[in-house]
GROMACS .gro file of C-alpha atoms in nm:
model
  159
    1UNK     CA    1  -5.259   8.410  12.254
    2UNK     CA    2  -4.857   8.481  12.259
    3UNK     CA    3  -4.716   8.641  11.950
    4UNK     CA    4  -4.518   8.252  11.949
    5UNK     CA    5  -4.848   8.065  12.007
    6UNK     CA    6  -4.996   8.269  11.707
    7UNK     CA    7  -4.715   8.228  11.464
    8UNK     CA    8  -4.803   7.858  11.529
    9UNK     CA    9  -5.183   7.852  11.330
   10UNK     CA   10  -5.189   7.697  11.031
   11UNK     CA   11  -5.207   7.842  10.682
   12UNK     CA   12  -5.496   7.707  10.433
   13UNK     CA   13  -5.236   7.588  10.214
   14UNK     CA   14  -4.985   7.291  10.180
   15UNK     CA   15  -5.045   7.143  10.539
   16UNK     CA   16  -5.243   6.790  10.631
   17UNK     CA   17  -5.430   6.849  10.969
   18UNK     CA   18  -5.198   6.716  11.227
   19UNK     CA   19  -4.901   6.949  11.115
   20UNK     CA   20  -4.799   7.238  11.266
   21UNK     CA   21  -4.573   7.522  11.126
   22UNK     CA   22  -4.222   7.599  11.209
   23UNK     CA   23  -4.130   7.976  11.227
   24UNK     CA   24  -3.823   7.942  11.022
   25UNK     CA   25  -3.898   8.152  10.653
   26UNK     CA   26  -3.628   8.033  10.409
   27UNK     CA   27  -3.333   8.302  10.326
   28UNK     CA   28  -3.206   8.125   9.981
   29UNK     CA   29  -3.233   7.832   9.762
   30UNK     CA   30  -3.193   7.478   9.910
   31UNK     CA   31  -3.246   7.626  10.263
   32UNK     CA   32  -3.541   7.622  10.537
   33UNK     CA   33  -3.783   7.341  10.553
   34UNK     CA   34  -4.026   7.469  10.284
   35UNK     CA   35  -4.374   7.358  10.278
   36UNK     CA   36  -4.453   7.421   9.929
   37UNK     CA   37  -4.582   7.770   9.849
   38UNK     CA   38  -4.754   7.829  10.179
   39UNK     CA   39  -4.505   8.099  10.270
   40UNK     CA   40  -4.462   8.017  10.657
   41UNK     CA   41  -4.210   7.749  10.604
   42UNK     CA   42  -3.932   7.886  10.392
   43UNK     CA   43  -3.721   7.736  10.101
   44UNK     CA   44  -3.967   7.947   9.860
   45UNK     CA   45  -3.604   7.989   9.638
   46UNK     CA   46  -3.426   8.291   9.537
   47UNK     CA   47  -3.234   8.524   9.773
   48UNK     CA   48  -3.429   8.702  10.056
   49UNK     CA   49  -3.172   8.757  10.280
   50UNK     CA   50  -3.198   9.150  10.325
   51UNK     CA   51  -3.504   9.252  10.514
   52UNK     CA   52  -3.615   9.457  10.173
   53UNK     CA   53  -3.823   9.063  10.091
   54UNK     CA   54  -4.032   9.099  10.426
   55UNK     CA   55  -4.051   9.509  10.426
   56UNK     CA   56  -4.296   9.470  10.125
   57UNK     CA   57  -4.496   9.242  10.312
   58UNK     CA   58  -4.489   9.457  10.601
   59UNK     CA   59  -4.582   9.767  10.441
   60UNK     CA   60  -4.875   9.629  10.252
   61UNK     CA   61  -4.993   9.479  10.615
   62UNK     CA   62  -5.028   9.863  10.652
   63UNK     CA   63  -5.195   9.994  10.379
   64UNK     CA   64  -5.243   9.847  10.005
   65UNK     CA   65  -4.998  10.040   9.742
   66UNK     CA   66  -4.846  10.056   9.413
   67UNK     CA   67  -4.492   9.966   9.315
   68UNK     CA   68  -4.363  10.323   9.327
   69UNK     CA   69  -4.552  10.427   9.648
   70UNK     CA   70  -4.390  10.094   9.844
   71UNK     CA   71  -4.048  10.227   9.685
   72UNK     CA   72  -4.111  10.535   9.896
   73UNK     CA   73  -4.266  10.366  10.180
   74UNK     CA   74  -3.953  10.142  10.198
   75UNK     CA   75  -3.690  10.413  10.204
   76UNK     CA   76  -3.839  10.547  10.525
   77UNK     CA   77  -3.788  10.235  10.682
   78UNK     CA   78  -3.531  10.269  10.965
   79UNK     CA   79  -3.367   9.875  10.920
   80UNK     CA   80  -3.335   9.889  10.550
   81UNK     CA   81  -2.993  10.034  10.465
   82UNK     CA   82  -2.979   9.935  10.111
   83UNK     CA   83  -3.251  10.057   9.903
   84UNK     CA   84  -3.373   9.798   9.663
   85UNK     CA   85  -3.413   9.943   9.270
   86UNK     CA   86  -3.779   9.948   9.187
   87UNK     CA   87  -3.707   9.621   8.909
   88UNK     CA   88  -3.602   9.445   9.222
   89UNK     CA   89  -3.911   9.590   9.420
   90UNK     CA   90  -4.148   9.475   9.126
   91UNK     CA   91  -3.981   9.076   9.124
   92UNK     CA   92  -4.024   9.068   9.445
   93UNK     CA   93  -4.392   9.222   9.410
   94UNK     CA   94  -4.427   8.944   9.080
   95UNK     CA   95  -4.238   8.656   9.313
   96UNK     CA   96  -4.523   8.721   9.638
   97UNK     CA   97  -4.796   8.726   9.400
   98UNK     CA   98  -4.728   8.407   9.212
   99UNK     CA   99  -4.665   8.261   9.624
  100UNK     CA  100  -5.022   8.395   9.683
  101UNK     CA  101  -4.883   8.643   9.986
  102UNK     CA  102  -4.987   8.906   9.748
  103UNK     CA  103  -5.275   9.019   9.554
  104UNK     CA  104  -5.290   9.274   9.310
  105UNK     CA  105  -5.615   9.474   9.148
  106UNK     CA  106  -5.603   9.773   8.843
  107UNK     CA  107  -5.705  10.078   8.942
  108UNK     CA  108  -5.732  10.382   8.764
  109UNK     CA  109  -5.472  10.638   8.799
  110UNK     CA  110  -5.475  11.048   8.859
  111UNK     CA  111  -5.431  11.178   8.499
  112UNK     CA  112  -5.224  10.847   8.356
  113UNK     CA  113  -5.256  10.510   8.288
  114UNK     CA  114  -5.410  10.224   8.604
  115UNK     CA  115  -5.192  10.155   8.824
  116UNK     CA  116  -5.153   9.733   9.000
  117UNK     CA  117  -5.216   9.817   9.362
  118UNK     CA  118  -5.087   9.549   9.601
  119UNK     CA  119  -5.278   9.448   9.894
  120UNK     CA  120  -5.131   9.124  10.163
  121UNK     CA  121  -5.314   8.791  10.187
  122UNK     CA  122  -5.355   8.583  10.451
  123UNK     CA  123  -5.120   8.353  10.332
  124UNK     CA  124  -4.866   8.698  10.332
  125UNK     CA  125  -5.003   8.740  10.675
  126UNK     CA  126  -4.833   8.393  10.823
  127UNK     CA  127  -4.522   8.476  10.610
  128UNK     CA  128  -4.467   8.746  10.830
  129UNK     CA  129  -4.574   8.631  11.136
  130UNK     CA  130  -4.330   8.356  11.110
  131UNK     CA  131  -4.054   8.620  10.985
  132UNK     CA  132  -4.104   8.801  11.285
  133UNK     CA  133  -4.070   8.503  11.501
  134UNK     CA  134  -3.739   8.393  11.386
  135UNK     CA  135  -3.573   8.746  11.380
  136UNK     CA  136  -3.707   8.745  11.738
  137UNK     CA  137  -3.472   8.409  11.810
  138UNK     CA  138  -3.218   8.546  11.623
  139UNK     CA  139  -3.228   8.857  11.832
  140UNK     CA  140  -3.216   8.588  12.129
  141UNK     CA  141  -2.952   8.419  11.999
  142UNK     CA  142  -2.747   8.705  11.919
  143UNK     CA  143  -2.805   8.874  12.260
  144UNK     CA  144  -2.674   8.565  12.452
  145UNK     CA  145  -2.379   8.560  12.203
  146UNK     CA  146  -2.331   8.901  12.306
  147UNK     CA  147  -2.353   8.827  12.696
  148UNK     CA  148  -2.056   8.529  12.638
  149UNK     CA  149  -1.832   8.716  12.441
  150UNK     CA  150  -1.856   9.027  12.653
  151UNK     CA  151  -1.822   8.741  12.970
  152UNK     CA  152  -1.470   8.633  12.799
  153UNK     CA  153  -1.365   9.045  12.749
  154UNK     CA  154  -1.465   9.094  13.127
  155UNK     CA  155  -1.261   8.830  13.257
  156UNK     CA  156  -0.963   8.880  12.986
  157UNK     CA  157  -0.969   9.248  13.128
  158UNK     CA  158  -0.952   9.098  13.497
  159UNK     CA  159  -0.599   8.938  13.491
   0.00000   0.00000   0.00000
């Protein structure tokens, strides 16, 4: 199965058994073709337009972690250029848990007080599959922008 074909499966939320998911996560409020709070379809409100929103996901995909320990994980991240404050990091954590992308357990911490770890649900999991397939067109769309304007400097340069 393509990474495409696989961003296609169906979440067990919010969809009748005919339908089929369209890779297109929402980036704001009023936009995307949401499917209620099944997280592959967008329009889940608020603004997730910096690639801090799906970095969380994508770092609990690799290991389960704590606010403060995905703060760190984050600023390592060579495609986020604005670090997020950890009040932001913790809506977001807050927002993906009450979406049921996230899950959260207490366990207890070294010398202090528990700590919420964070681990990604399968609902997270098609979030981010479908992420990844629309950066992936944008990169396509982008690239062929890219190969037209560089067409029109080519020929500007030729007369």
């Amino acid at each position: 199965m393509t990474f495409e074909e696989e961003s296609d499966l169906k979440c067990s939320r919010d969809l009748g058994p005919d339908e089929t998911l369209e890779a297109s996560p929402g980036y704001g409020r009023g936009r995307g073709r949401g499917r209620g709070r099944c997280g592959c379809g967008g329009g889940h409100g608020g603004r997730t337009d910096s690639m801090a929103f799906p970095s969380v996901l994508l770092s609990l995909r690799q290991h389960p972690a704590h606010g403060y320990e995905l703060m760190e994980k984050l600023s390592q991240m060579p495609f986020i250029h604005v670090l997020p404050d950890a009040a932001v990091v913790y809506r977001y954590l807050r927002r993906l848990e009450e979406e049921g992308m996230v899950e959260s357990r207490l366990e207890p911490g070294k010398g202090g007080p528990a700590r919420k770890v964070y681990s990604i649900t399968p609902e997270g999991e098609c979030y981010l599959r479908a992420w990844a397939v629309s950066l992936k067109k944008q990169k396509s769309d982008l690239e062929a922008f890219l190969r037209v304007f560089e067409g029109f400097e080519s020929a500007g340069e030729a007369e």
